Amino acid sequence: MSKEVTFSIIKPNAVKKGVIGNIIEQFENAGLKIAAAKLTVISRKKCEEFYAEHKERPFFGELVDFMTSGPVVLMALSGEGAVLKNREIMGATDPKKAAPGTIRAKHGDSVGENAVHGSG
Ligand code: ATP
Ligand code: MG
C-alpha cells in the first residue's frame, strides 16, 4: 500500500448531534491523519455539482436539501491506503447494514442522513 489522500465530509446530521470529535477520533485511531479541515455550509450550486453523478436518482433533491441544511466538516484524510481505510471506518451506505462500530452504524440516522461521505 502507498500513502494516499482522500476526501471526507462529516454531514449535517452528525455536526448537529455534536459527534465531530468522536468521528475524527475514529479516523485518527485507525491511523489516518487530518491533513486539512474546514467547517462550512455548502452552497446548493456546489452541492449539485458535487453530487452530479446522482442527479437522475429519485433521492437527488432530498440529498441536496439535506447536505445544504447546516454546517458540514470538509476534510482531507491522509495515510497508508487511506481510500479503503476510510470506507472501512465509515461502513455501508445504509446505517442498518453497516458493520457494528463503524461511523455509520454509530451515528447514521437513515440511508440519506448517514453521518459521513467518503470519496474514492
Ligand atoms: P458517499 O458517496 O456519501 O460516501 P456512498 O458512496 O456509500 O456514500 P452513494 O451511492 O455514492 O453512497 O450515495 C451518495 C449518498 O446519497 C449517500 O451517502 C446517501 O447520503 C445518499 N443516498 C444513497 N442512496 C440513497 C437512498 N436510497 N435514499 C436516500 N439517500 C440516498
Ligand atoms: Mg459515493
Tab-separated table of C-alpha atoms and ligand atoms in Angstrom:
chain	number	residue	atom	x	y	z
A	1	MET	CA	0.000	0.000	0.000
A	2	SER	CA	1.059	3.562	-0.505
A	3	LYS	CA	0.281	6.856	1.152
A	4	GLU	CA	-2.967	8.318	-0.153
A	5	VAL	CA	-5.145	11.352	0.488
A	6	THR	CA	-8.939	11.020	0.419
A	7	PHE	CA	-11.795	13.476	0.803
A	8	SER	CA	-14.265	13.141	3.667
A	9	ILE	CA	-17.337	15.087	4.777
A	10	ILE	CA	-18.941	14.994	8.231
A	11	LYS	CA	-22.587	15.511	7.229
A	12	PRO	CA	-25.079	17.999	8.807
A	13	ASN	CA	-26.856	15.389	10.982
A	14	ALA	CA	-23.561	14.420	12.653
A	15	VAL	CA	-22.473	18.051	13.168
A	16	LYS	CA	-25.923	18.797	14.725
A	17	LYS	CA	-25.601	15.827	17.092
A	18	GLY	CA	-22.194	17.007	18.313
A	19	VAL	CA	-20.188	13.976	17.230
A	20	ILE	CA	-17.450	15.702	15.174
A	21	GLY	CA	-14.889	14.803	17.844
A	22	ASN	CA	-15.981	11.187	18.056
A	23	ILE	CA	-15.798	10.771	14.266
A	24	ILE	CA	-12.357	12.387	13.993
A	25	GLU	CA	-11.167	10.160	16.849
A	26	GLN	CA	-12.220	7.072	14.867
A	27	PHE	CA	-10.216	8.244	11.837
A	28	GLU	CA	-7.166	9.023	13.985
A	29	ASN	CA	-7.395	5.745	15.918
A	30	ALA	CA	-7.263	3.924	12.576
A	31	GLY	CA	-4.029	5.705	11.678
A	32	LEU	CA	-5.430	8.383	9.375
A	33	LYS	CA	-4.246	11.974	9.767
A	34	ILE	CA	-6.478	15.047	9.335
A	35	ALA	CA	-4.418	16.824	6.656
A	36	ALA	CA	-6.941	19.673	6.216
A	37	ALA	CA	-10.326	20.553	7.722
A	38	LYS	CA	-12.959	23.282	7.370
A	39	LEU	CA	-16.383	23.796	8.926
A	40	THR	CA	-18.664	25.359	6.330
A	41	VAL	CA	-22.155	25.394	4.800
A	42	ILE	CA	-22.101	24.102	1.204
A	43	SER	CA	-23.990	26.180	-1.393
A	44	ARG	CA	-26.784	24.489	-3.372
A	45	LYS	CA	-24.888	25.020	-6.625
A	46	LYS	CA	-21.641	23.451	-5.309
A	47	CYS	CA	-23.607	20.583	-3.794
A	48	GLU	CA	-25.466	19.843	-7.049
A	49	GLU	CA	-22.128	19.827	-8.906
A	50	PHE	CA	-20.509	17.596	-6.292
A	51	TYR	CA	-23.320	15.005	-6.478
A	52	ALA	CA	-23.843	15.373	-10.282
A	53	GLU	CA	-23.386	11.594	-10.737
A	54	HIS	CA	-26.636	11.092	-8.775
A	55	LYS	CA	-28.737	13.782	-10.494
A	56	GLU	CA	-31.102	11.294	-12.152
A	57	ARG	CA	-31.670	9.335	-8.932
A	58	PRO	CA	-35.047	9.807	-7.157
A	59	PHE	CA	-33.351	10.949	-3.939
A	60	PHE	CA	-31.235	13.714	-5.558
A	61	GLY	CA	-33.387	16.654	-4.352
A	62	GLU	CA	-33.587	15.227	-0.847
A	63	LEU	CA	-29.808	14.662	-0.809
A	64	VAL	CA	-29.041	18.260	-1.825
A	65	ASP	CA	-31.632	19.651	0.666
A	66	PHE	CA	-30.026	17.633	3.453
A	67	MET	CA	-26.375	18.365	2.594
A	68	THR	CA	-27.067	22.125	2.491
A	69	SER	CA	-29.248	22.128	5.640
A	70	GLY	CA	-26.465	23.079	8.046
A	71	PRO	CA	-22.714	23.121	8.625
A	72	VAL	CA	-20.539	20.230	7.474
A	73	VAL	CA	-16.850	19.476	8.069
A	74	LEU	CA	-14.814	19.080	4.883
A	75	MET	CA	-11.623	17.092	5.458
A	76	ALA	CA	-8.628	15.625	3.681
A	77	LEU	CA	-7.580	12.347	5.313
A	78	SER	CA	-4.095	11.016	4.647
A	79	GLY	CA	-2.338	7.758	5.392
A	80	GLU	CA	-1.432	4.322	4.075
A	81	GLY	CA	-4.300	3.022	1.941
A	82	ALA	CA	-6.476	5.954	3.074
A	83	VAL	CA	-9.238	5.425	0.462
A	84	LEU	CA	-10.027	1.846	1.500
A	85	LYS	CA	-9.402	2.512	5.201
A	86	ASN	CA	-11.873	5.411	5.137
A	87	ARG	CA	-14.548	3.174	3.506
A	88	GLU	CA	-13.990	0.505	6.185
A	89	ILE	CA	-14.275	3.004	9.039
A	90	MET	CA	-17.440	4.598	7.539
A	91	GLY	CA	-19.337	1.334	6.950
A	92	ALA	CA	-22.080	0.619	4.401
A	93	THR	CA	-24.219	3.449	2.952
A	94	ASP	CA	-27.310	2.237	4.849
A	95	PRO	CA	-26.573	2.518	8.605
A	96	LYS	CA	-28.802	-0.525	9.247
A	97	LYS	CA	-26.425	-2.608	7.094
A	98	ALA	CA	-23.188	-1.010	8.341
A	99	ALA	CA	-20.864	-3.227	10.409
A	100	PRO	CA	-21.017	-2.669	14.194
A	101	GLY	CA	-18.602	0.000	15.405
A	102	THR	CA	-18.424	1.812	12.043
A	103	ILE	CA	-19.222	5.544	11.950
A	104	ARG	CA	-22.453	5.000	10.010
A	105	ALA	CA	-23.612	2.242	12.392
A	106	LYS	CA	-22.978	4.550	15.368
A	107	HIS	CA	-24.087	7.927	14.032
A	108	GLY	CA	-26.149	7.360	10.863
A	109	ASP	CA	-29.886	8.127	11.143
A	110	SER	CA	-31.007	6.806	7.727
A	111	VAL	CA	-29.610	5.885	4.290
A	112	GLY	CA	-29.655	9.599	3.409
A	113	GLU	CA	-28.572	11.029	6.771
A	114	ASN	CA	-25.665	8.620	7.145
A	115	ALA	CA	-23.225	10.884	9.035
A	116	VAL	CA	-20.246	10.844	6.645
A	117	HIS	CA	-19.261	10.979	2.966
A	118	GLY	CA	-16.137	9.385	1.565
A	119	SER	CA	-14.674	9.962	-1.887
A	120	GLY	CA	-12.899	7.306	-3.927
B	1	ATP	P1	-20.949	8.707	-0.119
B	1	ATP	O1	-20.773	8.911	-1.613
B	1	ATP	O2	-21.782	9.792	0.543
B	1	ATP	O3	-19.711	8.406	0.627
B	1	ATP	P2	-21.789	6.048	-0.691
B	1	ATP	O4	-20.710	6.030	-1.731
B	1	ATP	O5	-21.814	4.990	0.348
B	1	ATP	O6	-21.854	7.409	0.074
B	1	ATP	P3	-23.630	6.617	-2.852
B	1	ATP	O7	-24.350	5.514	-3.536
B	1	ATP	O8	-22.485	7.292	-3.534
B	1	ATP	O9	-23.205	6.069	-1.407
B	1	ATP	O10	-24.743	7.694	-2.460
B	1	ATP	C1	-24.351	9.016	-2.119
B	1	ATP	C2	-25.211	9.493	-0.990
B	1	ATP	O11	-26.559	9.592	-1.446
B	1	ATP	C3	-25.284	8.550	0.217
B	1	ATP	O12	-24.243	8.733	1.143
B	1	ATP	C4	-26.623	8.948	0.822
B	1	ATP	O13	-26.496	10.111	1.628
B	1	ATP	C5	-27.457	9.274	-0.389
B	1	ATP	N1	-28.286	8.117	-0.782
B	1	ATP	C6	-27.856	6.983	-1.404
B	1	ATP	N2	-28.873	6.129	-1.611
B	1	ATP	C7	-29.997	6.731	-1.095
B	1	ATP	C8	-31.373	6.367	-0.992
B	1	ATP	N3	-31.817	5.202	-1.458
B	1	ATP	N4	-32.211	7.247	-0.381
B	1	ATP	C9	-31.780	8.440	0.085
B	1	ATP	N5	-30.482	8.853	0.015
B	1	ATP	C10	-29.600	8.010	-0.557
B	2	MG	MG	-20.412	7.581	-3.273
